[in-house]
Amino acid sequence: MSTNGSVETQLVDSALRTWQQAVDRATKLFSRLNEQELEREVAPEKNRLIYLWGHLLAVSDAMYAQLRLGERLYPEFDAPFLKAPDKTVPLPSAKEVKAAWDEVHERLRVDMAKLTPAEWVERHAVVSEEDFVKEPHRNRFTLLQGRTAHLGFHLGQAVLVK
Amino acid sequence: MSTNGSVETQLVDSALRTWQQAVDRATKLFSRLNEQELEREVAPEKNRLIYLWGHLLAVSDAMYAQLRLGERLYPEFDAPFLKAPDKTVPLPSAKEVKAAWDEVHERLRVDMAKLTPAEWVERHAVVSEEDFVKEPHRNRFTLLQGRTAHLGFHLGQAVLVK
């Protein structure tokens, strides 16, 4: 019935669509906000939108290297958006975050599309070759699924802000 | 290197693990709360935890039929948890939600594990056979991905409550 290739190709396509859908939703949500709106907290005493946006960006940027696609672009975003909690250190501007966001997600989109299904079930960089022999489910595809879930998790929080 | 079967089997395994991980996290989060704690809102004027829990339950129960695994168990939960917004109609008790939650997710776990990779890329019940010919990505696997994302989305909200 399908002319869309093998079962494994379709399974990968499905996961990439779900990832991209979450990315597009985040882009739409965050990109239209100004600096002032991005200062809003998702709930009292919780993270600000600008922090969530940068946090998702840092995770996506790291993901590029974790998928063994190449070097990541913005390791300097880990300090403010991953290692430090919100409201403890000065953050990059919304303009910087937006520019990096678009670049990081575009290269992920392009380069993830080049991976074959067999490459998707290869090791990701967070697990050693030794451990991967014992735990072969720690592959690129599982990492993609986890990152999609992480993105959705914070999207759910971001939409609480009107 | 892997003794875990074909590429397509590994891809499906990865998605099922990600789903189950989200389910287990939700089970742990909601099940330990008492009736009073479940009355808390995730943010001011937003949904209560009991509503989110029932909402996720109704979506998972519907998913069983949407995956064409068989009849769903609790269609009566759609009215309070899907069709009505929170705080507009009386809700089933936490005890009822918990019992149904465990049952619904256990049968999903058991029966989804029986689907072959080829069956995962078959049509889900929300799309007609006619439309599926034109849009073959609307398959069971994409539905699973979408439901995993939905679960994560609301988990992100639920964790905002201390």
XYZ file of N, CA, C and O in Angstrom, chain A residues 17-89:
292
model
N 9.448 13.236 12.169
C 8.283 14.128 12.077
C 7.853 14.609 13.461
O 7.489 15.780 13.646
N 7.834 13.691 14.410
C 7.384 14.057 15.756
C 8.355 15.050 16.393
O 7.945 16.010 17.044
N 9.648 14.812 16.193
C 10.664 15.761 16.673
C 10.450 17.137 16.049
O 10.390 18.160 16.722
N 10.321 17.149 14.708
C 10.225 18.431 14.010
C 8.965 19.196 14.396
O 8.975 20.422 14.494
N 7.915 18.450 14.624
C 6.656 19.065 15.048
C 6.832 19.790 16.391
O 6.338 20.908 16.570
N 7.547 19.156 17.307
C 7.798 19.773 18.611
C 8.704 20.990 18.449
O 8.478 22.034 19.077
N 9.719 20.873 17.603
C 10.619 22.012 17.353
C 9.825 23.181 16.770
O 9.956 24.325 17.218
N 9.014 22.891 15.784
C 8.245 23.954 15.133
C 7.288 24.632 16.109
O 7.094 25.849 16.063
N 6.729 23.827 16.975
C 5.808 24.390 17.968
C 6.562 25.317 18.925
O 6.085 26.390 19.277
N 7.753 24.902 19.329
C 8.572 25.727 20.226
C 9.017 27.003 19.508
O 8.986 28.106 20.082
N 9.414 26.868 18.260
C 9.841 28.042 17.489
C 8.719 29.069 17.450
O 8.926 30.260 17.698
N 7.530 28.580 17.130
C 6.370 29.453 17.026
C 6.057 30.121 18.358
O 5.777 31.327 18.423
N 6.134 29.338 19.413
C 5.782 29.854 20.738
C 6.768 30.921 21.219
O 6.374 31.997 21.663
N 8.063 30.621 21.136
C 9.070 31.517 21.710
C 9.424 32.694 20.794
O 9.663 33.806 21.266
N 9.467 32.446 19.488
C 9.989 33.468 18.578
C 9.137 34.726 18.504
O 9.629 35.798 18.191
N 7.852 34.575 18.786
C 6.963 35.733 18.648
C 6.958 36.619 19.902
O 6.296 37.651 19.932
N 7.665 36.215 20.934
C 7.652 36.985 22.187
C 8.785 38.006 22.224
O 9.879 37.750 21.724
N 8.507 39.169 22.816
C 9.572 40.162 22.978
C 10.331 39.924 24.290
O 9.936 39.079 25.100
N 11.405 40.683 24.482
C 12.274 40.490 25.652
C 11.476 40.525 26.959
O 11.719 39.749 27.874
N 10.526 41.440 26.994
C 9.753 41.610 28.222
C 8.844 40.397 28.487
O 8.751 39.901 29.606
N 8.206 39.928 27.436
C 7.332 38.763 27.582
C 8.130 37.518 27.970
O 7.664 36.657 28.709
N 9.348 37.441 27.465
C 10.199 36.285 27.769
C 10.680 36.266 29.218
O 11.214 35.275 29.694
N 10.480 37.383 29.920
C 10.831 37.447 31.342
C 9.791 36.774 32.236
O 10.024 36.572 33.427
N 8.652 36.438 31.676
C 7.586 35.867 32.512
C 7.916 34.460 32.989
O 8.501 33.661 32.267
N 7.511 34.159 34.223
C 7.704 32.815 34.791
C 6.533 31.914 34.388
O 5.402 32.374 34.302
N 6.814 30.625 34.180
C 5.737 29.707 33.781
C 4.756 29.477 34.930
O 3.595 29.116 34.718
N 5.224 29.645 36.152
C 4.392 29.589 37.358
C 5.160 30.366 38.416
O 6.360 30.588 38.251
N 4.492 30.778 39.497
C 5.194 31.588 40.504
C 6.464 30.894 41.004
O 6.426 29.711 41.342
N 7.576 31.638 41.001
C 8.868 31.114 41.490
C 9.487 30.061 40.569
O 10.438 29.392 40.954
N 8.927 29.881 39.382
C 9.472 28.863 38.472
C 10.289 29.539 37.373
O 10.437 30.753 37.348
N 10.799 28.721 36.438
C 11.660 29.243 35.371
C 10.968 30.289 34.504
O 9.764 30.200 34.243
N 11.765 31.250 34.031
C 11.262 32.217 33.066
C 11.285 31.603 31.668
O 12.068 30.677 31.394
N 10.494 32.139 30.767
C 10.442 31.622 29.396
C 11.802 31.715 28.714
O 12.198 30.791 28.002
N 12.516 32.807 28.921
C 13.823 32.955 28.276
C 14.780 31.846 28.726
O 15.573 31.338 27.929
N 14.666 31.460 29.983
C 15.521 30.382 30.488
C 15.143 29.044 29.837
O 16.000 28.288 29.373
N 13.862 28.781 29.759
C 13.407 27.529 29.129
C 13.849 27.457 27.674
O 14.275 26.407 27.179
N 13.744 28.581 27.005
C 14.104 28.607 25.575
C 15.600 28.309 25.407
O 15.994 27.469 24.592
N 16.409 28.985 26.199
C 17.852 28.748 26.139
C 18.231 27.344 26.587
O 19.147 26.724 26.046
N 17.488 26.852 27.566
C 17.730 25.491 28.057
C 17.470 24.465 26.945
O 18.279 23.571 26.690
N 16.357 24.613 26.269
C 16.042 23.716 25.150
C 17.074 23.850 24.041
O 17.465 22.860 23.409
N 17.520 25.065 23.799
C 18.547 25.304 22.786
C 19.850 24.588 23.137
O 20.443 23.902 22.294
N 20.293 24.735 24.379
C 21.545 24.097 24.807
C 21.451 22.575 24.671
O 22.394 21.905 24.236
N 20.286 22.030 25.027
C 20.093 20.579 24.939
C 20.112 20.129 23.476
O 20.716 19.105 23.126
N 19.479 20.886 22.597
C 19.471 20.536 21.167
C 20.873 20.647 20.563
O 21.268 19.833 19.737
N 21.603 21.681 20.971
C 22.952 21.868 20.446
C 23.861 20.707 20.881
O 24.616 20.149 20.078
N 23.742 20.315 22.143
C 24.527 19.185 22.657
C 24.140 17.892 21.942
O 24.969 17.016 21.680
N 22.880 17.780 21.600
C 22.347 16.594 20.929
C 23.054 16.314 19.604
O 23.256 15.169 19.213
N 23.452 17.383 18.931
C 24.148 17.223 17.643
C 25.414 16.397 17.825
O 25.679 15.461 17.063
N 26.180 16.739 18.847
C 27.406 15.983 19.133
C 27.087 14.610 19.712
O 27.744 13.609 19.393
N 26.034 14.545 20.540
C 25.667 13.263 21.154
C 25.217 12.245 20.109
O 25.400 11.048 20.268
N 24.647 12.750 19.024
C 24.255 11.863 17.913
C 25.455 11.528 17.025
O 25.311 10.846 16.016
N 26.610 12.057 17.379
C 27.857 11.874 16.621
C 27.705 12.386 15.177
O 28.171 11.781 14.226
N 27.064 13.548 15.068
C 26.944 14.185 13.746
C 28.105 15.143 13.514
O 28.393 15.516 12.369
N 28.744 15.567 14.571
C 29.848 16.518 14.458
C 29.949 17.347 15.719
O 29.335 17.010 16.735
N 30.719 18.413 15.647
C 30.914 19.287 16.804
C 29.669 20.128 17.048
O 29.020 20.575 16.105
N 29.401 20.413 18.284
C 28.307 21.320 18.574
C 28.763 22.767 18.351
O 29.963 23.038 18.265
N 27.808 23.691 18.266
C 28.129 25.076 17.919
C 28.271 26.006 19.120
O 29.074 26.922 19.109
N 27.470 25.806 20.169
C 27.395 26.790 21.255
C 27.599 26.187 22.652
O 26.705 26.288 23.499
N 28.756 25.585 22.898
C 28.973 24.999 24.237
C 28.890 26.044 25.354
O 28.595 25.704 26.499
N 29.100 27.310 24.995
C 29.062 28.365 26.025
C 27.650 28.595 26.591
O 27.500 29.266 27.612
N 26.645 28.043 25.940
C 25.282 28.200 26.470
C 24.976 27.216 27.611
O 23.953 27.340 28.290
N 25.856 26.239 27.808
C 25.608 25.277 28.893
C 25.686 25.933 30.266
O 24.905 25.591 31.162
N 26.638 26.838 30.427
C 26.812 27.462 31.747
C 25.546 28.192 32.196
O 25.006 27.899 33.271
N 25.004 29.118 31.393
C 23.817 29.836 31.869
C 22.524 29.019 31.828
O 21.627 29.243 32.654
N 22.422 28.079 30.880
C 21.112 27.445 30.646
C 21.001 25.984 31.121
O 19.922 25.413 31.122
N 22.133 25.375 31.436
C 22.073 23.979 31.890
C 22.668 23.822 33.282
O 22.095 23.180 34.144
N 23.845 24.434 33.467
C 24.526 24.237 34.748
C 23.958 25.139 35.837
O 23.841 24.721 36.978
N 23.607 26.373 35.473
C 23.058 27.299 36.467
C 21.537 27.246 36.440
O 20.928 27.154 35.374
N 20.906 27.297 37.626
C 19.446 27.454 37.640
C 19.091 28.866 37.167
O 19.962 29.730 37.102
N 17.838 29.069 36.835
C 17.400 30.384 36.374
C 17.579 31.426 37.480
O 17.538 31.110 38.669
N 17.784 32.653 37.059
C 17.878 33.817 37.958
C 19.127 33.811 38.840
O 19.123 34.396 39.913
N 20.161 33.104 38.417
C 21.394 33.110 39.208
C 22.556 33.743 38.439
O 23.502 34.215 39.048
N 22.482 33.711 37.101
C 23.542 34.326 36.290
C 22.896 35.116 35.144
O 21.753 34.832 34.769
